[in-house]
Coordinates of C-alpha atoms in Angstrom, one line a residue:
X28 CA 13.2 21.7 -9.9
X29 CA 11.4 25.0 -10.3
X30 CA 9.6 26.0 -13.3
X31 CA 11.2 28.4 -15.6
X32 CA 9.1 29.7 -18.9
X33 CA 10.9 28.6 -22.0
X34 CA 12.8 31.0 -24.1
X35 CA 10.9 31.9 -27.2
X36 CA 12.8 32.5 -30.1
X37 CA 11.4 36.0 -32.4
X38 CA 9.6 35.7 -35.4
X39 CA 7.5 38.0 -37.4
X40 CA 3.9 38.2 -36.8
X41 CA 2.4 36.3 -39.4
X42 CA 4.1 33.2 -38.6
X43 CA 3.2 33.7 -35.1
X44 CA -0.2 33.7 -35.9
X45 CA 0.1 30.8 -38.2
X46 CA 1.4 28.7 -35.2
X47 CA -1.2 29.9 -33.2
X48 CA -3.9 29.0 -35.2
X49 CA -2.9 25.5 -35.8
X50 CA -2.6 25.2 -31.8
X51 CA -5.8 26.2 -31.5
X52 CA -7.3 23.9 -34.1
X53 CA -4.8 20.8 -33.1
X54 CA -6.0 21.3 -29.1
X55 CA -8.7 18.6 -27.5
X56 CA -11.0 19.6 -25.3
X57 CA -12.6 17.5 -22.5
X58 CA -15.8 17.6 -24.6
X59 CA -18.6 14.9 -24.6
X60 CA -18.2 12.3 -27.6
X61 CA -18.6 8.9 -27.3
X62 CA -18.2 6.7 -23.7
X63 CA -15.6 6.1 -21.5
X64 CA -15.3 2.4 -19.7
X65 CA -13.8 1.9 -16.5
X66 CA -12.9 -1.7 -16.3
X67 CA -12.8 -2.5 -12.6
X68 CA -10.9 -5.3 -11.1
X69 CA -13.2 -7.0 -8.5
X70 CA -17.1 -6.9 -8.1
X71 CA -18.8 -4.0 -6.6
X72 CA -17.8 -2.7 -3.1
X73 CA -16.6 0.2 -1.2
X74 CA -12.8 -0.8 -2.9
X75 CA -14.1 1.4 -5.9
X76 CA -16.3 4.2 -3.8
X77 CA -14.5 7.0 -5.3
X78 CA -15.6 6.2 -9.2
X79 CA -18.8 5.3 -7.9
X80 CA -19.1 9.0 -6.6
X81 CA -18.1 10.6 -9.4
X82 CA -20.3 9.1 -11.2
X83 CA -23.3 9.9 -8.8
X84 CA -22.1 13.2 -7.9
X85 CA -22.0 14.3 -11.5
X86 CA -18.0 15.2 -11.7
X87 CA -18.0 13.0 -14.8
X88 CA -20.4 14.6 -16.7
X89 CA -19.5 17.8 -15.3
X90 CA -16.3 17.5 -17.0
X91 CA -17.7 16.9 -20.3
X92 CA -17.5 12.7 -19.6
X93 CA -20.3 10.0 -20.4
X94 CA -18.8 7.1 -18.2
X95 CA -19.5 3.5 -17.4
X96 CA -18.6 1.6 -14.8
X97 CA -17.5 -2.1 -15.8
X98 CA -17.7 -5.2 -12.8
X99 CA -15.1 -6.9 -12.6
X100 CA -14.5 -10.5 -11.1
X101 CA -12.7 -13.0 -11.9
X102 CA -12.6 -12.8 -15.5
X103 CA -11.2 -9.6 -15.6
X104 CA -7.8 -10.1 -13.9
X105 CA -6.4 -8.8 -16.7
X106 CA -6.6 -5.3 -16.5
X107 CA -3.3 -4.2 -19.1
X108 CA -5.7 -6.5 -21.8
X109 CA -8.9 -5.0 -21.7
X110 CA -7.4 -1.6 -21.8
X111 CA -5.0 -2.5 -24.7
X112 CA -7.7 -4.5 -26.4
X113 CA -10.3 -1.3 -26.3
X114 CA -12.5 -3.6 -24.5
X115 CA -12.3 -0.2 -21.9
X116 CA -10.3 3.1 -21.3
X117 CA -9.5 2.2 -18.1
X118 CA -8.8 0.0 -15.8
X119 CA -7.8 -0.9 -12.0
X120 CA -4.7 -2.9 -11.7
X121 CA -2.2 -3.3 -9.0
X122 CA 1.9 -3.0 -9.1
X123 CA 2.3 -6.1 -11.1
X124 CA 1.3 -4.0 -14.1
X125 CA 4.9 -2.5 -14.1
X126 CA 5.7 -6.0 -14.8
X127 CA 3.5 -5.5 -18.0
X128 CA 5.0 -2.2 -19.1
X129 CA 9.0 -3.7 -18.8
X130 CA 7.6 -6.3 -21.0
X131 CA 6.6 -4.0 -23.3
X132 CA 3.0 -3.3 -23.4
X133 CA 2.2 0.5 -23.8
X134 CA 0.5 0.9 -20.3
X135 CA 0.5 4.2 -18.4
X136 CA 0.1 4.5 -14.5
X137 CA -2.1 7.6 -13.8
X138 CA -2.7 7.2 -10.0
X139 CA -2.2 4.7 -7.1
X140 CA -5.3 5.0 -5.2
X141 CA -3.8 2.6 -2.2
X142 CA -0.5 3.7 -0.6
X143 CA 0.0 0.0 0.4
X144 CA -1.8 -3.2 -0.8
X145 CA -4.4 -5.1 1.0
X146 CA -3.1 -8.3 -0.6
X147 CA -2.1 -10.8 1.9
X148 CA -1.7 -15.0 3.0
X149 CA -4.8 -16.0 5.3
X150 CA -4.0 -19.2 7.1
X151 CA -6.5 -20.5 9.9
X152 CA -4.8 -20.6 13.3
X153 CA -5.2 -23.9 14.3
X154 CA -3.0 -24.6 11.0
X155 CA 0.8 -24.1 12.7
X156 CA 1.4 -21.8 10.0
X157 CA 3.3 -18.3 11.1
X158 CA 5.4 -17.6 8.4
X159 CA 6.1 -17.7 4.9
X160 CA 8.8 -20.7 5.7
X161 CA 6.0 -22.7 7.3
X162 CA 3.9 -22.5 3.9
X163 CA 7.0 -24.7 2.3
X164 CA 4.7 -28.0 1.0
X165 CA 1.4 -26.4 1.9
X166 CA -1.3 -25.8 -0.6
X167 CA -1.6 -22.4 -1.5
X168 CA -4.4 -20.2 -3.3
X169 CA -2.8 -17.6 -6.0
X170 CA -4.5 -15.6 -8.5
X171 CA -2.6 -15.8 -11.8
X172 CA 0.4 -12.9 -12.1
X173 CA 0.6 -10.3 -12.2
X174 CA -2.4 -10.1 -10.0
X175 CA -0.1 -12.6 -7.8
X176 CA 3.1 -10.6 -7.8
X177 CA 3.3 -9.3 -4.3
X178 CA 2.6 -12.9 -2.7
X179 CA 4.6 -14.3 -4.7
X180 CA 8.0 -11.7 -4.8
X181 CA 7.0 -12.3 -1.0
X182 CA 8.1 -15.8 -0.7
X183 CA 11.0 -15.6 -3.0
X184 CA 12.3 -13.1 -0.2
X185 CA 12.7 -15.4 2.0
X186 CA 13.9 -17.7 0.0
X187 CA 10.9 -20.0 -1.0
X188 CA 11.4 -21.9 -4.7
X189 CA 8.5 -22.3 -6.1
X190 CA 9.0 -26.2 -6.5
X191 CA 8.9 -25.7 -2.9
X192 CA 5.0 -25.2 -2.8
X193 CA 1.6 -26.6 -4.3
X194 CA 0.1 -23.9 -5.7
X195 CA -3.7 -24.1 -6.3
X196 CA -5.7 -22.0 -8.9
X197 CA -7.8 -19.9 -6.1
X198 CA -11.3 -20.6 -6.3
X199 CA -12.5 -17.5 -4.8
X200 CA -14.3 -19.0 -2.3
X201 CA -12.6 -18.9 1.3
X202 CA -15.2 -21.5 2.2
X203 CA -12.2 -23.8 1.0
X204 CA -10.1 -22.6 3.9
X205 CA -12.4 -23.5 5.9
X206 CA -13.6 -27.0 4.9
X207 CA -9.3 -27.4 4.8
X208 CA -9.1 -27.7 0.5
X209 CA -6.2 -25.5 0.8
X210 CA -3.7 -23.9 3.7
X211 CA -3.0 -20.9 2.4
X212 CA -6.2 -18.4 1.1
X213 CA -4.9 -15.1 -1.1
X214 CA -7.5 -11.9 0.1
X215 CA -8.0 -9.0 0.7
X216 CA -7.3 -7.6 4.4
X217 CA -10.5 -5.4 4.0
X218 CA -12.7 -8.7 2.7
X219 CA -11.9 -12.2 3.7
X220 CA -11.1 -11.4 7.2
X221 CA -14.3 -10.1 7.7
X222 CA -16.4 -12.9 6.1
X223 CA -14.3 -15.7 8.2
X224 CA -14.9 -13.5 11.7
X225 CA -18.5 -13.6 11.1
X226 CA -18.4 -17.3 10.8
X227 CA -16.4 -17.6 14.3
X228 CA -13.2 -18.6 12.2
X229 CA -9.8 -17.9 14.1
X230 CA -7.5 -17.1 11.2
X231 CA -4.1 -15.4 11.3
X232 CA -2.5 -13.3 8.0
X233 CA 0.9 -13.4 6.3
X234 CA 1.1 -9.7 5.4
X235 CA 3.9 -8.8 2.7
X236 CA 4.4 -5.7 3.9
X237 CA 5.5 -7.6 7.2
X238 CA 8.5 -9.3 4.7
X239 CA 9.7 -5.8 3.2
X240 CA 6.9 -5.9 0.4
X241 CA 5.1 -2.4 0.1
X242 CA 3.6 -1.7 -2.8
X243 CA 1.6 0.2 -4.3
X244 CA -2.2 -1.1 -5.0
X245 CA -5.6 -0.5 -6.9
X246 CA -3.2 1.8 -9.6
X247 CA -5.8 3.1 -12.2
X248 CA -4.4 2.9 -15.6
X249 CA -4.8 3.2 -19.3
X250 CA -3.1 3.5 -22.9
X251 CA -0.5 5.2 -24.3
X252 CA -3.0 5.4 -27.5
X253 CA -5.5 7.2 -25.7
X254 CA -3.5 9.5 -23.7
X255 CA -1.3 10.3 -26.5
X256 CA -5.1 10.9 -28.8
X257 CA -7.5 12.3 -26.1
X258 CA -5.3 14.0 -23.5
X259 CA -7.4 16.1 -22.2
X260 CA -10.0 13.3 -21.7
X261 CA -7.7 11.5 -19.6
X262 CA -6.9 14.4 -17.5
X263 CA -10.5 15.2 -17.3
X264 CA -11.3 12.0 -16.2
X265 CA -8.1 11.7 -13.6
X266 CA -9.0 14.7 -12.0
X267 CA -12.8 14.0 -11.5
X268 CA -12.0 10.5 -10.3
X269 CA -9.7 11.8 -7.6
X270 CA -12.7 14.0 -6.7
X271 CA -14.7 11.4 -6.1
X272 CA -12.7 9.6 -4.0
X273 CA -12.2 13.1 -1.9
X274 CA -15.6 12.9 -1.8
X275 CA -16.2 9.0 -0.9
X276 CA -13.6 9.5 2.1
X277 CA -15.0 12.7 3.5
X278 CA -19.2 11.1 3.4
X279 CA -18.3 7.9 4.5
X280 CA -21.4 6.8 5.9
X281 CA -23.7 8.3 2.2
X282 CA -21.2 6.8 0.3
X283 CA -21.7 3.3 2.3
X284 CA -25.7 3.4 2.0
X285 CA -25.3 4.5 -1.7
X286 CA -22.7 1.4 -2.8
X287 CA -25.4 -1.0 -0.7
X288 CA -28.5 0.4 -2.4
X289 CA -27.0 0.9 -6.4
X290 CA -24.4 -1.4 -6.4
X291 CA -23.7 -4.3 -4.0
X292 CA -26.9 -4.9 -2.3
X293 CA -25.4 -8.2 -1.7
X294 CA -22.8 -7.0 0.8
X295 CA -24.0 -6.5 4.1
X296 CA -23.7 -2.4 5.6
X297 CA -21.5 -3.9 8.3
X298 CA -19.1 -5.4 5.7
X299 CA -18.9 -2.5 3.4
X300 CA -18.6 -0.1 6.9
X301 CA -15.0 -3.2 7.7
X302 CA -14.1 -2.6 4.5
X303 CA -14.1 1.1 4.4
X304 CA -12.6 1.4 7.4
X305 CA -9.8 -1.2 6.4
X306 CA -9.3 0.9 3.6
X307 CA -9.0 4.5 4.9
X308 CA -5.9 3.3 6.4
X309 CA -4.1 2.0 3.1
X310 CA -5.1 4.8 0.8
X311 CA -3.5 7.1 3.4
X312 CA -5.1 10.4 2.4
X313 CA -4.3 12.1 5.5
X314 CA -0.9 11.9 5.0
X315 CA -0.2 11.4 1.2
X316 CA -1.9 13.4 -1.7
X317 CA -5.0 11.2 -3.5
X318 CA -3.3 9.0 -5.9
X319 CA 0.3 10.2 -5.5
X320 CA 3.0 8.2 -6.8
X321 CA 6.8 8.2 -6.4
X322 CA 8.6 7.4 -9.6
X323 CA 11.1 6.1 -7.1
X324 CA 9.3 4.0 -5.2
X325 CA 8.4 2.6 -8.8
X326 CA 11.7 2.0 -9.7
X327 CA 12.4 0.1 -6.3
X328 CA 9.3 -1.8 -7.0
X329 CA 10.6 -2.6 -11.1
X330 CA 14.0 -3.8 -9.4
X331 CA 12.8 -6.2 -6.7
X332 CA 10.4 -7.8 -9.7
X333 CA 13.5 -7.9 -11.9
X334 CA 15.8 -9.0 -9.4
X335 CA 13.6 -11.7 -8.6
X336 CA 13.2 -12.9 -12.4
X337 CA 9.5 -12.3 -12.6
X338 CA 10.4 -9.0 -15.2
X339 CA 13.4 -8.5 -17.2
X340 CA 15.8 -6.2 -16.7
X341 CA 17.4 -3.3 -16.9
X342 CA 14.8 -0.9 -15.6
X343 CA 13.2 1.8 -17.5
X344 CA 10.0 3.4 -17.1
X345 CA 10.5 6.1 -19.4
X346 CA 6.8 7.2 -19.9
X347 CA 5.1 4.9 -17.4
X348 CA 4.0 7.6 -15.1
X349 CA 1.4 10.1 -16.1
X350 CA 3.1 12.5 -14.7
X351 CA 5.7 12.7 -16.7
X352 CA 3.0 13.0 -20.1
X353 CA 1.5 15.7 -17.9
X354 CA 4.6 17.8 -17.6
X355 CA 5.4 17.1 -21.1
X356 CA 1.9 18.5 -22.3
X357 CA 2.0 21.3 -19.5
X358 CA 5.6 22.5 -21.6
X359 CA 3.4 22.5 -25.2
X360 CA 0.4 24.7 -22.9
X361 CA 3.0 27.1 -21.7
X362 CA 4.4 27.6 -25.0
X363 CA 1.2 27.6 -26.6
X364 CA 0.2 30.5 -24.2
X365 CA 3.3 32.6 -24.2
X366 CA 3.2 32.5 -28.1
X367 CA -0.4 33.8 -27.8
X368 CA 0.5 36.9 -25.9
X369 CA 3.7 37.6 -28.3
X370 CA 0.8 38.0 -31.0
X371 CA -0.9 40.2 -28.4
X372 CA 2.2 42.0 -27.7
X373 CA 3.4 42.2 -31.6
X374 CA -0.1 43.8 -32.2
X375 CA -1.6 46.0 -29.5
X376 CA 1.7 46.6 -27.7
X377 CA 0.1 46.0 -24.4
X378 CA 3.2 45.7 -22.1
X379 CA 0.7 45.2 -18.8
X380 CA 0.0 41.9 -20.4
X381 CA 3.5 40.8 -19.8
X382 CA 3.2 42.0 -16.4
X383 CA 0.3 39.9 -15.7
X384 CA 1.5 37.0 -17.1
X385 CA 4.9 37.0 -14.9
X386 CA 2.5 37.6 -12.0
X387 CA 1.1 34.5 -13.3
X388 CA 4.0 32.6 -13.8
X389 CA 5.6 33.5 -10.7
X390 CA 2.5 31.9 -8.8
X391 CA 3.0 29.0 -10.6
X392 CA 6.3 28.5 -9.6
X393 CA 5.3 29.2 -5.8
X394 CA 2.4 26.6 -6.2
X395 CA 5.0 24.2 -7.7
X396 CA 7.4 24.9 -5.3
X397 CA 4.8 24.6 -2.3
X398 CA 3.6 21.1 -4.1
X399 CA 7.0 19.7 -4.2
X400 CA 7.8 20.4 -0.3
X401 CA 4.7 18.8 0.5
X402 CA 5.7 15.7 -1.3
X403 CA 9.0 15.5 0.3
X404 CA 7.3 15.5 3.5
X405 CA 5.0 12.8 2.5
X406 CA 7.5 11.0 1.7
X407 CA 9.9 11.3 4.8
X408 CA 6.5 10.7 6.6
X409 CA 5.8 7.3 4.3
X410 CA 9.5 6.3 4.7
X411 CA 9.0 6.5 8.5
X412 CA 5.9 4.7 8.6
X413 CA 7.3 1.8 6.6
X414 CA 9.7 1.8 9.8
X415 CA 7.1 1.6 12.1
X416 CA 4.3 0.0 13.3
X417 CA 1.3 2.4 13.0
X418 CA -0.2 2.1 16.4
X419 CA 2.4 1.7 19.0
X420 CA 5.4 3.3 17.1
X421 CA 7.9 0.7 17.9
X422 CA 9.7 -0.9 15.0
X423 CA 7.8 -3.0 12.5
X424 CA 9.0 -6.4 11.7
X425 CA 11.0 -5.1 8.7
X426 CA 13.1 -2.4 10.5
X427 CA 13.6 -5.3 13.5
X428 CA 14.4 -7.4 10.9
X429 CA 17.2 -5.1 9.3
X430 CA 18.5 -4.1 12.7
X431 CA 18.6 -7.5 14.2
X432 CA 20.9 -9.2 10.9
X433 CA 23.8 -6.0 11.5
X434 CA 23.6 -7.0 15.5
X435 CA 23.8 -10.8 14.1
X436 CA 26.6 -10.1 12.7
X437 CA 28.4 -8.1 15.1
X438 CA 27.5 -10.7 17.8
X439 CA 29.0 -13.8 15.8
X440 CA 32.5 -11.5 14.5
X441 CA 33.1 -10.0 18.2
X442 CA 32.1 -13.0 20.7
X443 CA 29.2 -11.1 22.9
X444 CA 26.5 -12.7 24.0
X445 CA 22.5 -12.1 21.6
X446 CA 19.5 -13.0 23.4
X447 CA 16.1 -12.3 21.6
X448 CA 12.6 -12.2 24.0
X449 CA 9.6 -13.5 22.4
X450 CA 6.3 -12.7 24.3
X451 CA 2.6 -12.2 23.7
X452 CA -0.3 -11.0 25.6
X453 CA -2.5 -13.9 27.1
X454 CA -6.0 -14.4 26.0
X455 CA -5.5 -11.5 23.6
X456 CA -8.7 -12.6 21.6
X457 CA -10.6 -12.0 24.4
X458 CA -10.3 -8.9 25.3
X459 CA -10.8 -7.7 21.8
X460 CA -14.1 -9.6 21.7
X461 CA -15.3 -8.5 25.0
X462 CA -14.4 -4.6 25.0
X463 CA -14.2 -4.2 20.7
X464 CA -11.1 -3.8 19.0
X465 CA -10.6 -0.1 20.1
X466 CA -9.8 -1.0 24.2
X467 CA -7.6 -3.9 22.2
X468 CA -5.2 -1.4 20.6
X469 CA -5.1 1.0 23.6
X470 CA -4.2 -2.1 25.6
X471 CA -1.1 -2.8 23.1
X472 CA -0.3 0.5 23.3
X473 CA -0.1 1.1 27.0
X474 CA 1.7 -1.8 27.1
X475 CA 4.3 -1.1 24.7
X476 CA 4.7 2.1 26.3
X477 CA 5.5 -0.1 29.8
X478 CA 8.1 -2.1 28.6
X479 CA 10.1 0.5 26.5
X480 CA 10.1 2.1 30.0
X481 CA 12.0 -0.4 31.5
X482 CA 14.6 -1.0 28.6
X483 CA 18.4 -0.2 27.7
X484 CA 19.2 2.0 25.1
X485 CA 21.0 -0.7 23.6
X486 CA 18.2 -3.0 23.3
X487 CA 15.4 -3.1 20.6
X488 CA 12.1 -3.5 20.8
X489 CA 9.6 -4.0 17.9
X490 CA 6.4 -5.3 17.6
X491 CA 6.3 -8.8 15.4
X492 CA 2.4 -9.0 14.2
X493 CA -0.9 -8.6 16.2
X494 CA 0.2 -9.1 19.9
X495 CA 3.2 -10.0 20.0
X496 CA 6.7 -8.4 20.4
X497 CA 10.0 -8.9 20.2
X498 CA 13.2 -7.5 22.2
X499 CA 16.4 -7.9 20.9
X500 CA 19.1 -8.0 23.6
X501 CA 23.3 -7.3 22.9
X502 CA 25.9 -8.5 25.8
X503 CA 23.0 -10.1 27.1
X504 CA 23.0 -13.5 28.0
X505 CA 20.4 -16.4 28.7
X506 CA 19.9 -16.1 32.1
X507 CA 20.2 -12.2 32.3
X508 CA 17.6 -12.3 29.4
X509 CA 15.6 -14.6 31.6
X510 CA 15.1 -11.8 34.8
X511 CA 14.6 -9.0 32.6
X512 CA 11.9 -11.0 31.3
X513 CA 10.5 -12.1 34.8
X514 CA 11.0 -8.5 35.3
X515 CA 8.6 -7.5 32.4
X516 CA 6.0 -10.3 33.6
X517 CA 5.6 -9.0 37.1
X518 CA 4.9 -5.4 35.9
X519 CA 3.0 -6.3 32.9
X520 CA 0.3 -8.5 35.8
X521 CA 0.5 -5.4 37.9
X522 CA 0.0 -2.5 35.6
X523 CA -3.6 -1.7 34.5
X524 CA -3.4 -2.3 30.9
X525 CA -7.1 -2.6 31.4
X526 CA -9.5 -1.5 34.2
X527 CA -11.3 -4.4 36.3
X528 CA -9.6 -7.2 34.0
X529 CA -5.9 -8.5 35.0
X530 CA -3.4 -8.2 32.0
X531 CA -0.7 -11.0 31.9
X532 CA 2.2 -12.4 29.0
X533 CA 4.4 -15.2 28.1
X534 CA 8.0 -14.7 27.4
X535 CA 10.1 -17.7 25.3
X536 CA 14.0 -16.7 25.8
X537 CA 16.5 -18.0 23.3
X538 CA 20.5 -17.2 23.0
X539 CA 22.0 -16.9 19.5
X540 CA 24.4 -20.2 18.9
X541 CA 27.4 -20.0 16.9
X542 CA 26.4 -20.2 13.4
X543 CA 23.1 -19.9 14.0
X544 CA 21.1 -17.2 11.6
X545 CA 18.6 -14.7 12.7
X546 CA 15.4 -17.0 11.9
X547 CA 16.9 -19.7 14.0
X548 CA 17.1 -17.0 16.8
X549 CA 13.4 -16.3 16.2
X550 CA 12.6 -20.1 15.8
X551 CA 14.1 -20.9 18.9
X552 CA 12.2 -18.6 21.0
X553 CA 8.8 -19.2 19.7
X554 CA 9.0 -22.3 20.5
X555 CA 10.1 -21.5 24.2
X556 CA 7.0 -19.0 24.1
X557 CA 5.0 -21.9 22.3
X558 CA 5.9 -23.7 25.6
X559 CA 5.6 -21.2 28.0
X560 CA 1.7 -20.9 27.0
X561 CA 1.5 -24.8 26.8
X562 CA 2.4 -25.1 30.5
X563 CA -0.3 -22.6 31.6
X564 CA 0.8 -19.0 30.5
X565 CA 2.2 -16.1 32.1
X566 CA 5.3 -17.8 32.7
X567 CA 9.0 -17.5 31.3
X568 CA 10.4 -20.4 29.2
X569 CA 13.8 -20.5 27.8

């Protein structure tokens, strides 16, 4: 909505003056006074480069702020507390803390750092373990909630009780994984993986955001007390923190070499370098605003928690979002200022001050306006990405997902024949250690870009996790799903994906069965594909 300048009643000038006076004597600066904590959530690492930064760079203290940076680990998985406690200002949480404001607890959201969360299931691949269903009476690492929530709003998706599993305490160690103490290890995509490659583990990840789960992560936060005391503290110390993580994205490398000298000399340069890399692509910033949020996207986030009975309901966030103080205080400034230049006005009769100030205003509203279209295009752009798979632009699992249940449907209420082809790139791991992970994604790409080629516009094509892909096929039955796939084979061994190397696939074929759901579909042709690599690869099973 654009901004309009309140309507300011008239009053003779003394009490004008009065008013303004007390303004000026009520108003807060973003002076120095005593420190300001930032409580993080983990220990040391690139995770946190943008306070870091700040800190180094001098934003802080160039905003009037003496700051100190708190570790975290595991005894400070309670963000919401130590914040609420005075223990520190601020803190680093994740979505779950919405869980902590519909319980009540006066927490405030000031920005989401990460777009999407890192948060996922690592399982090793030897374990048989593909999907959340396959975790039912496994062993499974979890942090305690809210820390937890995204894992677990995960599994009660897809319609996992939690009598269902055997949850472990996690021992933040994925050395357990390993040594096979436990199936399921909760990380960080940007950590763990990284550790367990090094150590020539094969592992495979159960990614949320896979199952419809995209949340927000790494949300700095603090309390209503001290927003509502020291306002212009917390902008102060918003806005520098947001420059530092400009500043951490845009000097990589410097910011790397600093973290590894000052902070975590016990992380290797090669890990932190993963990590930031990993990273870059969550926070988004080349697409999204540093630390925007979407009070909608909250509230779709507060209903899948309360639908799920891990918050109580209804939802209202009334005063969760900074920005919402923000506009609140930026009405009290505005009014502040326009009573300022009445007093001007009532005394020196200065009528090019008014014209000024509407120039002003009138810029404001442009800047606004401008502001606002560039969030609705971030977040057509973010809708479309949760639709798609970043790097070949096919359908993600979730879109596939919600597509293939309406053709379900249709399929089992008007008689036509569903066939769904499952297939996966042979030896996939070895290209990607041979040639790096870069000639891996161009070969998925290219390849993606083959098939889709050779497809009806009726059919559907996605790509399921890591290499392999799915093709949904209406009026199609077995056997007609069976020589488009031989089709598919033939040209996927005589295209070259990749120069001097031979590129081949397995398909598994399945037909949906009446009264058969979607995940049987699926189930059935993994395990043709399962088969179809058992009997020597690049081959079609049905």
């Amino acid at each position: 909505m654009p901004y309009r300048p309140p309507h300011l009643p008239r009053r003779n000038a003394r009490q004008w003056l009065l008013l303004l006076l007390l303004i000026c004597l009520g108003s807060g600066g973003a002076t120095a006074g005593d420190k300001l904590r930032l409580q993080l959530r983990w220990l040391h690492q690139f995770q946190f480069a943008g306070y870091y930064m700040a800190l180094e760079k001098g934003y802080y203290r160039d905003a009037g702020l003496d700051v100190e940076i708190l570790e975290g680990g595991p005894q400070a998985l309670k963000p919401v507390d130590a914040i609420l406690s005075e223990r520190s200002d601020f803190a680093i949480s994740n979505s779950g803390v919405v869980i902590e404001r519909m319980a009540g607890k006066p927490v405030v959201a000031l920005a989401a750092i990460m777009q999407t969360s890192p948060i996922v299931w690592i399982v090793r691949a030897d374990s048989g373990i593909r999907t959340p269903a396959d975790l039912v009476g496994k062993r499974l690492m979890l942090m305690p909630a809210p820390e937890s929530a995204e894992l677990l709003i995960t599994l009660r998706r897809e319609g996992i009780d939690m009598g269902q599993l055997n949850i472990q305490p996690t021992s933040f160690d994925p050395q357990d994984l390993i040594d096979g103490r436990t199936d399921a290890y909760d990380g960080y995509i940007s950590n763990e993986t990284y550790w367990l490659a090094q150590r020539g583990v094969d592992y495979r990840l159960i990614n949320p955001r896979e199952y419809g789960v995209n949340f927000y992560n790494d949300v700095l936060v603090t309390s209503e007390r001290l927003l509502r005391e020291r306002p212009q503290r917390v902008a102060a110390f918003v806005q520098a923190s947001l420059k530092g993580w400009q500043y951490a994205l845009d000097h990589q490398e410097e910011s790397l070499q600093l973290i590894h000298r000052r902070y975590a000399p016990g992380k290797s340069l090669e890990h932190l370098r993963f990590e930031a890399d990993a990273l870059r692509k969550l926070i988004m910033s080349d697409l999204v605003q540093l630390g925007h949020m979407n009070p909608g996207r909250w509230d779709a986030i507060a209903n899948s928690y309360v639908q799920l009975g891990m918050a109580p309901g209804p939802v209202n966030l009334g005063g969760f979002l900074y920005s919402e103080h923000v506009e609140q205080d930026n009405r009290m400034f505005y009014l502040g200022g326009a009573i300022a230049l009445l007093v001007i006005l009532l005394m020196a009769t200065v009528a090019l001050r008014f014209a000024a100030l509407s120039r002003a205003l009138q810029r404001e509203i442009n800047r606004r306006q401008d502001t606002e279209q560039q969030l609705l295009t971030s977040n057509a752009t973010l809708e479309r990405l949760a639709n798609t798979d970043r790097l070949t632009g096919l359908w993600n699992r979730l879109k596939f997902e919600e597509v293939a249940q309406q053709e379900v449907g249709r399929a089992e209420r008007y008689g036509y024949p569903l066939s769904l082809v499952f297939f996966d790139i042979d030896h996939f791991k070895e290209i990607n250690d041979r040639h790096g992970h870069e000639i891996g994604d161009q070969v998925l790409c290219r390849l993606a870009d083959r098939v889709r080629e050779h497809l009806r516009d009726s059919d559907s094509l996605c790509r399921w996790g890591g290499e392999e892909f799915l093709i949904l096929m209406p009026h199609t039955d077995r056997q007609q799903a069976r020589q488009l796939a031989e089709k598919l084979r033939e040209l996927i061994s005589a295209s070259p994906l990749l120069e001097q190397q031979p590129i081949s696939a397995s398909f598994g074929i399945a037909q949906l069965q009446s009264g058969e759901l979607l995940r049987d579909l699926v189930r059935h042709a993994d395990t043709a594909l399962y088969r179809a690599k058992q009997l020597g690869r690049n081959r079609v099973e049905t």
